[in-house]
XYZ file of C-alpha atoms in Angstrom:
567
model
C 148.226 59.488 112.040
C 146.036 56.341 112.065
C 145.415 57.175 115.745
C 144.201 60.657 114.936
C 141.718 59.164 112.317
C 140.469 56.374 114.456
C 138.470 58.467 116.910
C 136.219 60.181 114.269
C 135.945 56.786 112.395
C 134.694 55.146 115.784
C 132.398 58.003 116.389
C 130.641 57.492 113.096
C 130.540 53.629 113.503
C 128.842 54.139 116.688
C 126.243 56.421 115.353
C 125.558 53.902 112.765
C 125.298 51.141 115.430
C 122.834 53.324 117.267
C 119.390 51.694 116.380
C 117.540 54.490 117.873
C 119.332 57.095 115.757
C 119.326 55.055 112.737
C 115.409 54.760 113.066
C 115.143 58.341 113.516
C 117.361 59.396 110.434
C 115.379 56.827 108.473
C 112.281 58.320 109.605
C 113.144 61.801 108.933
C 114.282 60.718 105.393
C 110.977 59.054 104.880
C 108.950 62.376 105.830
C 111.239 64.466 103.929
C 110.864 62.343 100.621
C 107.107 61.822 101.147
C 106.374 65.432 101.714
C 108.883 66.659 98.999
C 106.172 67.487 96.461
C 103.774 69.103 98.846
C 106.750 71.227 100.393
C 107.731 72.135 96.829
C 104.444 73.562 96.243
C 104.466 75.906 99.490
C 108.213 76.871 99.059
C 108.132 77.476 95.440
C 105.234 80.019 95.881
C 107.125 81.400 98.993
C 110.044 81.879 97.069
C 108.390 83.586 94.065
C 106.780 85.895 96.592
C 109.747 86.382 99.100
C 109.595 90.175 99.050
C 105.792 90.143 99.762
C 105.261 87.281 102.368
C 106.441 87.103 105.902
C 108.126 83.879 106.721
C 105.626 83.126 109.411
C 102.846 82.928 106.774
C 104.684 79.762 105.571
C 104.406 77.928 108.873
C 100.847 76.741 108.740
C 101.064 75.535 105.164
C 104.279 73.836 105.870
C 102.831 71.992 108.760
C 99.664 71.161 106.889
C 101.889 69.624 104.165
C 104.022 67.626 106.620
C 100.943 66.328 108.510
C 99.105 65.421 105.526
C 101.997 63.623 103.930
C 102.831 61.537 107.199
C 99.020 60.682 107.402
C 98.870 59.485 103.966
C 102.145 57.494 104.286
C 100.748 55.566 107.267
C 97.745 54.761 105.359
C 99.790 53.346 102.290
C 102.268 51.605 104.430
C 99.563 49.882 106.552
C 98.110 48.416 103.276
C 101.103 47.940 101.057
C 103.899 47.015 103.523
C 106.293 48.823 101.213
C 108.219 51.911 102.122
C 109.387 52.915 98.574
C 106.006 52.562 97.007
C 104.226 54.249 99.739
C 106.625 57.246 99.417
C 105.904 57.672 95.755
C 102.124 57.155 96.208
C 102.024 60.081 98.734
C 104.030 62.105 96.315
C 101.492 61.281 93.691
C 98.557 62.008 96.149
C 100.104 65.437 96.806
C 99.811 66.453 93.166
C 96.149 64.987 93.131
C 95.246 66.986 96.256
C 96.874 70.330 95.198
C 94.937 70.124 91.920
C 91.841 68.616 93.500
C 89.405 71.142 92.344
C 89.816 70.306 88.832
C 89.105 66.504 89.652
C 86.321 67.436 91.972
C 84.415 69.404 89.390
C 84.591 66.696 86.547
C 83.727 63.770 89.196
C 80.679 65.480 90.513
C 79.300 66.227 86.979
C 79.853 62.556 86.207
C 78.183 61.340 89.605
C 75.213 63.608 88.583
C 74.832 62.826 85.260
C 75.631 59.171 85.013
C 75.080 57.714 88.409
C 71.659 57.264 90.090
C 72.940 58.990 93.244
C 73.104 62.415 94.356
C 73.536 64.383 97.446
C 73.242 68.046 98.334
C 76.373 67.957 100.440
C 79.662 68.505 98.640
C 81.640 67.107 101.088
C 80.310 63.593 100.497
C 81.580 63.934 96.934
C 84.884 64.906 98.329
C 85.153 62.113 100.569
C 83.909 59.512 97.977
C 86.552 60.874 95.268
C 89.299 60.848 97.922
C 88.292 57.302 99.040
C 88.300 56.003 95.388
C 91.907 57.902 94.818
C 93.423 56.091 97.773
C 91.768 52.600 96.813
C 93.138 52.861 93.191
C 96.353 53.732 94.384
C 96.676 50.815 96.911
C 95.126 48.464 94.193
C 97.815 49.627 91.467
C 100.774 49.190 93.991
C 99.431 45.767 94.849
C 98.979 44.736 91.112
C 102.569 45.981 90.265
C 104.234 44.187 93.283
C 102.388 40.938 92.382
C 102.581 41.000 88.443
C 105.724 42.494 87.573
C 108.566 39.914 87.028
C 111.247 40.178 89.679
C 113.782 41.636 87.265
C 111.490 44.114 85.821
C 110.451 45.157 89.427
C 113.883 45.560 90.554
C 114.668 48.092 87.802
C 111.270 49.837 88.472
C 112.294 50.261 91.898
C 115.523 51.809 90.908
C 113.656 54.102 88.652
C 111.385 55.239 91.471
C 114.334 55.888 93.804
C 115.798 58.019 91.323
C 112.570 59.759 91.049
C 112.218 60.304 94.665
C 115.638 61.558 94.817
C 115.075 64.137 92.185
C 112.047 65.406 94.019
C 113.911 65.969 97.061
C 116.755 67.710 95.296
C 114.134 69.901 93.560
C 112.590 70.858 96.765
C 115.979 71.580 98.473
C 116.792 73.960 95.690
C 113.934 76.203 96.924
C 115.199 75.947 100.598
C 118.914 77.058 99.128
C 117.137 79.962 97.115
C 115.328 81.208 100.168
C 118.153 81.067 102.373
C 120.164 83.072 99.913
C 117.350 85.660 99.752
C 117.449 86.010 103.574
C 121.060 86.846 103.513
C 120.669 89.293 100.505
C 117.510 91.157 101.895
C 118.245 91.135 105.623
C 117.003 94.832 106.501
C 114.165 94.773 104.152
C 112.957 91.424 105.204
C 113.629 91.663 108.916
C 113.469 95.492 109.653
C 110.967 96.906 111.959
C 110.467 99.861 109.451
C 108.807 103.106 110.564
C 109.254 106.716 109.370
C 108.397 108.991 112.346
C 108.627 109.281 115.875
C 106.249 109.055 118.710
C 104.967 112.162 120.160
C 103.291 113.294 123.392
C 99.803 114.545 123.131
C 98.768 117.581 125.300
C 95.992 116.810 127.891
C 92.738 117.610 126.350
C 89.206 116.225 125.664
C 89.829 113.298 123.244
C 87.247 113.201 120.654
C 86.607 109.737 119.031
C 88.354 109.285 115.640
C 86.659 107.435 112.706
C 88.906 107.190 109.669
C 87.380 105.932 106.440
C 89.450 105.100 103.493
C 87.378 104.295 100.451
C 89.642 102.839 97.926
C 89.641 104.520 94.363
C 87.101 106.986 95.292
C 87.417 109.635 92.411
C 86.896 113.439 92.920
C 84.261 115.210 91.111
C 86.471 116.511 88.462
C 87.270 113.004 87.261
C 83.571 111.799 87.726
C 82.374 114.700 85.572
C 84.984 114.448 82.832
C 85.529 110.634 82.423
C 82.388 109.111 84.019
C 79.843 111.347 82.857
C 78.588 111.895 86.581
C 78.173 114.702 88.741
C 78.629 114.119 92.467
C 77.809 117.339 93.673
C 74.549 116.186 95.454
C 76.636 113.906 97.664
C 78.988 116.528 98.618
C 76.175 118.989 99.487
C 74.638 116.146 101.642
C 78.026 115.685 103.448
C 78.451 119.405 103.903
C 74.940 119.886 105.193
C 75.759 117.402 107.927
C 78.974 119.408 108.727
C 81.777 118.004 106.760
C 84.345 120.295 105.195
C 86.001 119.320 101.812
C 89.809 119.929 101.035
C 89.464 121.395 97.649
C 91.867 120.044 94.903
C 93.298 117.382 96.817
C 95.907 115.265 95.222
C 97.307 111.702 96.612
C 100.899 111.841 97.459
C 101.247 108.595 95.566
C 99.022 106.676 92.886
C 99.267 103.384 94.556
C 97.664 102.055 97.978
C 100.584 100.660 99.694
C 102.695 103.793 99.227
C 99.944 106.020 99.756
C 98.980 104.566 103.060
C 102.422 104.191 104.103
C 103.090 107.984 103.603
C 99.982 108.987 105.100
C 100.009 106.722 108.195
C 103.762 107.711 108.923
C 103.156 111.452 108.052
C 106.327 111.324 105.931
C 107.305 110.774 102.289
C 108.975 107.588 101.498
C 112.229 108.923 99.736
C 114.389 108.921 102.909
C 113.856 105.197 103.929
C 113.861 103.700 100.517
C 116.956 105.444 99.048
C 119.212 102.153 99.910
C 116.769 99.519 99.207
C 116.984 97.425 96.158
C 114.736 97.923 93.109
C 112.516 94.931 93.716
C 109.041 95.845 94.908
C 108.246 94.488 98.341
C 104.631 94.640 99.534
C 106.082 93.198 102.774
C 108.218 96.447 103.248
C 104.997 98.511 102.816
C 102.919 96.154 105.150
C 105.380 96.783 107.990
C 105.508 100.580 107.373
C 101.687 100.542 107.566
C 101.367 98.218 110.622
C 104.387 99.722 112.593
C 103.580 103.506 112.042
C 104.081 105.750 115.443
C 100.965 107.843 114.453
C 98.618 104.917 115.662
C 100.816 103.860 118.492
C 100.857 107.565 119.823
C 97.050 107.361 119.999
C 97.185 104.262 121.644
C 99.946 105.376 124.372
C 97.673 108.367 124.906
C 94.332 106.523 125.807
C 92.869 105.499 122.682
C 91.612 102.004 121.715
C 92.564 101.322 118.117
C 89.859 99.244 116.120
C 91.169 98.018 112.882
C 88.744 96.991 109.986
C 90.714 95.773 107.011
C 89.564 94.566 103.527
C 90.548 91.270 101.610
C 93.672 92.931 100.702
C 96.274 91.283 102.576
C 98.269 94.552 103.493
C 95.692 95.936 105.516
C 93.663 92.886 106.275
C 94.677 93.159 109.881
C 97.143 95.146 111.964
C 98.923 93.202 114.580
C 99.412 96.132 116.553
C 95.693 96.987 116.813
C 93.847 96.533 120.150
C 91.075 94.755 118.130
C 90.778 93.620 114.402
C 87.369 93.366 113.002
C 87.819 90.849 110.087
C 85.227 89.268 108.013
C 87.292 88.175 105.167
C 89.250 85.020 105.178
C 89.522 83.015 108.361
C 90.330 79.470 109.758
C 88.414 78.484 112.957
C 90.367 75.798 114.853
C 88.631 74.377 117.899
C 86.520 77.494 117.798
C 89.514 79.924 117.752
C 89.681 82.138 114.656
C 92.697 82.573 112.726
C 92.886 85.164 109.873
C 94.651 83.850 106.804
C 96.800 85.709 104.490
C 96.668 86.206 100.835
C 99.559 83.657 100.449
C 97.613 81.123 102.532
C 94.546 81.783 100.671
C 96.282 80.981 97.273
C 97.646 77.942 98.473
C 94.245 76.756 99.737
C 92.481 77.549 96.444
C 92.085 74.667 94.315
C 93.158 72.148 96.905
C 91.285 69.590 98.684
C 91.622 71.573 101.875
C 89.459 74.559 100.891
C 86.565 72.077 100.138
C 87.244 70.244 103.269
C 87.567 73.174 105.539
C 84.763 75.007 104.141
C 82.426 72.007 104.370
C 79.804 71.505 106.945
C 81.019 67.988 107.610
C 79.706 66.661 111.046
C 82.041 66.717 113.856
C 84.929 67.679 111.562
C 83.681 71.188 111.037
C 83.669 71.705 114.851
C 87.449 71.077 114.847
C 88.487 73.090 111.595
C 86.512 75.187 109.339
C 87.428 77.846 106.725
C 85.286 80.759 105.809
C 86.054 83.029 102.684
C 83.711 85.981 102.258
C 82.967 88.047 98.960
C 83.687 91.743 98.518
C 79.870 92.553 99.098
C 79.871 90.821 102.618
C 83.076 92.463 103.515
C 81.905 95.961 102.679
C 78.714 95.549 104.458
C 80.242 94.153 107.389
C 82.859 96.886 107.668
C 80.108 99.761 107.517
C 77.972 97.737 110.159
C 81.184 97.265 112.319
C 81.464 101.226 112.285
C 78.221 101.521 114.022
C 79.114 98.870 116.727
C 82.096 101.209 117.792
C 79.760 103.875 118.700
C 78.197 101.619 121.330
C 81.860 101.327 122.948
C 82.585 105.083 122.877
C 80.872 105.499 126.139
C 83.589 103.940 127.951
C 86.481 104.283 125.529
C 88.400 106.636 123.441
C 87.778 105.200 119.895
C 90.264 105.392 116.997
C 88.685 103.368 114.262
C 90.367 102.669 110.984
C 88.126 101.383 108.137
C 89.991 100.631 104.678
C 87.018 99.822 102.555
C 87.694 98.398 98.848
C 84.968 100.367 97.443
C 84.082 101.825 94.853
C 87.329 99.733 94.001
C 86.536 97.060 91.800
C 85.011 94.070 91.648
C 81.912 95.810 90.774
C 79.605 93.955 93.193
C 76.772 96.505 93.873
C 74.296 98.311 91.678
C 73.161 101.678 92.630
C 70.571 100.189 95.133
C 72.951 97.657 96.623
C 71.809 94.716 94.676
C 73.859 92.058 92.955
C 74.254 93.728 89.419
C 73.123 92.153 86.429
C 76.503 92.587 84.740
C 79.823 90.989 85.302
C 81.758 92.280 88.306
C 84.980 92.311 86.618
C 86.300 95.622 85.134
C 87.917 93.907 82.148
C 84.570 92.349 81.158
C 82.870 95.015 79.051
C 79.364 93.711 78.744
C 78.632 97.206 80.312
C 81.139 100.039 80.165
C 83.038 100.093 83.200
C 82.257 103.859 83.785
C 78.624 102.679 84.400
C 79.650 99.928 86.750
C 81.934 102.292 88.812
C 79.275 104.915 89.161
C 76.634 102.497 90.153
C 78.820 101.175 92.916
C 79.650 104.613 93.837
C 75.950 105.564 94.292
C 75.414 102.765 96.660
C 78.614 103.638 98.637
C 77.434 107.214 98.930
C 74.095 105.959 100.387
C 75.905 103.803 102.971
C 78.481 106.658 103.829
C 75.658 109.047 104.581
C 73.740 106.312 106.604
C 76.947 105.560 108.632
C 78.000 109.109 109.528
C 74.300 110.007 110.298
C 74.383 107.235 113.004
C 77.933 108.094 114.307
C 76.974 111.823 114.676
C 73.489 111.069 116.318
C 74.752 108.501 118.673
C 77.826 109.919 119.880
C 78.177 111.460 123.529
C 80.770 114.086 122.454
C 81.374 115.339 118.807
C 83.710 112.807 116.988
C 86.215 113.538 114.228
C 85.245 111.700 111.101
C 87.863 111.532 108.383
C 86.684 110.654 104.794
C 89.647 110.082 102.566
C 90.720 108.221 99.311
C 94.183 106.807 98.885
C 94.478 106.876 95.272
C 91.942 107.623 92.288
C 90.789 104.971 90.054
C 92.734 103.619 87.130
C 92.249 104.817 83.686
C 90.238 102.790 81.354
C 93.241 101.772 79.319
C 94.723 100.092 82.215
C 93.427 97.796 84.983
C 96.194 97.838 87.434
C 99.474 99.810 88.483
C 101.917 97.771 86.576
C 99.861 98.020 83.226
C 99.629 102.010 83.159
C 102.057 104.135 81.321
C 103.415 106.107 84.295
C 106.292 107.721 82.323
C 103.662 109.777 80.257
C 103.598 113.423 80.589
C 99.857 113.552 79.804
C 98.605 115.995 82.527
C 95.269 114.664 82.288
C 96.403 111.124 82.982
C 97.872 112.246 86.245
C 94.758 114.381 87.289
C 92.630 111.173 86.743
C 94.729 109.056 88.981
C 95.861 111.469 91.805
C 92.856 113.462 92.113
C 90.971 112.016 95.316
C 88.254 113.323 97.744
C 89.204 114.260 101.270
C 86.772 115.538 103.869
C 86.570 115.843 107.687
C 83.853 116.326 110.272
C 85.282 117.851 113.531
C 84.346 119.444 116.608
C 86.270 122.764 115.939
C 83.881 123.819 112.882
C 85.802 127.129 112.132
C 89.229 125.256 111.416
C 90.442 125.382 107.917
C 91.159 121.947 106.506
C 93.461 122.193 103.398
C 96.023 119.419 104.214
C 97.470 117.153 101.780
C 97.128 113.418 103.007
C 100.629 113.015 104.327
C 99.811 116.005 106.987
C 96.587 114.326 107.978
C 97.892 113.226 111.539
C 100.013 116.332 112.049
C 96.685 118.319 111.588
C 94.723 116.251 113.935
C 97.681 116.209 116.519
C 98.119 120.104 116.303
C 94.500 121.077 116.129
C 93.089 118.860 119.035
C 96.085 117.783 121.255
C 98.073 120.929 121.368
C 101.250 119.699 119.524
C 103.384 121.482 117.074
C 104.301 118.867 114.511
C 105.805 120.168 111.348
C 103.796 119.940 108.329
C 105.326 118.473 104.916
C 105.164 120.389 101.702
C 102.271 118.975 99.421
C 104.061 116.845 96.890
C 102.965 113.874 94.592
C 105.333 111.170 93.133
C 105.256 108.412 90.712
C 107.421 105.439 90.434
C 107.720 102.357 88.111
C 106.274 99.204 89.967
C 107.998 96.741 87.749
C 111.556 98.137 87.340
C 112.785 100.643 89.817
C 109.939 100.648 92.653
C 111.886 102.875 95.095
C 112.996 105.646 92.616
C 110.232 108.250 93.031
C 109.737 111.002 90.497
C 107.965 114.128 91.759
C 105.029 115.261 89.500
C 103.732 117.950 91.832
C 103.922 120.915 89.244
C 102.276 118.838 86.301
C 99.266 118.105 88.795
C 99.075 122.060 89.653
C 98.889 122.711 86.002
C 96.080 120.285 85.124
C 92.410 120.973 85.530
C 92.360 122.950 88.879
C 88.458 122.853 89.121
C 86.710 122.159 92.340
C 85.516 118.892 93.902
């Protein structure tokens, strides 16, 4: 028996005697302990948003947390020569750096008001505040080690060890929770979801396709009844240019993620969501949108797919696109542009890194630079990008997708496209929301007409231009999907949210266009590529985002009874 135990005991003794291995384990322990607070910030946010965030999105923040912690530890250990105090100092620094914006604003105001020194460059305040914090930390550690009696210092060190251990355990609980969720949701998180199959398009002339999705663009019934605005002039202007409107169109779903997933996949969501848990997952819909086979079909049949997303993470980019037009959130590292995600932006917001990465620090900004544009810049950039594609159409078959978050709030345009005098938030009622919405709509109408004119006039062959809404605007008594009473049987409520605008400019002028959004791509394929894709029935569904988000209830008949009118 002793012989059997001697081998493993000797094995561990040999490991313990291996100085290199001991040093490696000790270094790893220091890194883990030092970075525990920073990692808890990243992993905690990822854990709370597990169903909405891909694991790859957490890699860059984790690396930044680790590298920053190591860098700070090296600074503190150099000046203090004390591992324990250096680890604790890094943990305290992590809290300071993640809440940096709060300290920065107060510090800058103090310097400007009470110190005879000022600079137009924010980064100089950032570097000064960081220097003062690190210097103060080193000074405090030095004073504690010198001034505290040996007995008190020994007890204090024991307290610090307990604090470090508690922090490591706390961070480890996030790792365990995340691991459990990976086991619990394997198909939801790792599945390569798609709803339809790729098809072979018949050989024919391939018209360029420009697909514009203007988020929350209401139909004329809604505008007249609830916004006191008649949009007939815009409709007439579009018809004069050759657009055909689909009268009485209803969206298939009242929420962008579900609506686009259904339209892009030419299928309703009921079949694929039957076995999913009730928890809503933005990540699931993001994959449905990105991996749809309609776009892949176009690519495999000679189209170049250009994607122009919004600031919304689900359509910000598409990894399957040939090119992504992005002007929202990005980090440039050594000149190469990396588009950041909502998750990464949330982590950066309020930290020292947002200030440092966005600052024009000499030399540093050439290595790494962060850009965050507002909705005004993004919308104008997207419409400008549409014109750029026309220049490429002479040598390529173009499929351009533009998901434009306007007239969707924030309300950043007045009727002439200027910065409005009122607050852009719909909840701030300095001006009625209906006024804000209509003003932004008027400007968007002007830009739409300019854009389609340019495309039509500068295309070598007649293009297909699709103008579609994914969902109607929210009712005035709720500002987002989760706050609305979707269990109501109020027919007008459904008409408001489901009533959308749909129009097409196409080479075949005499072709009838009366398809529901889910049938858009079957219509295009059947009409222009000699296919015979089966059409879906025109249905509309609701669901409860907070409780049972994959249990869809059909409201088609309710919508048919409510306010039929014309667009």
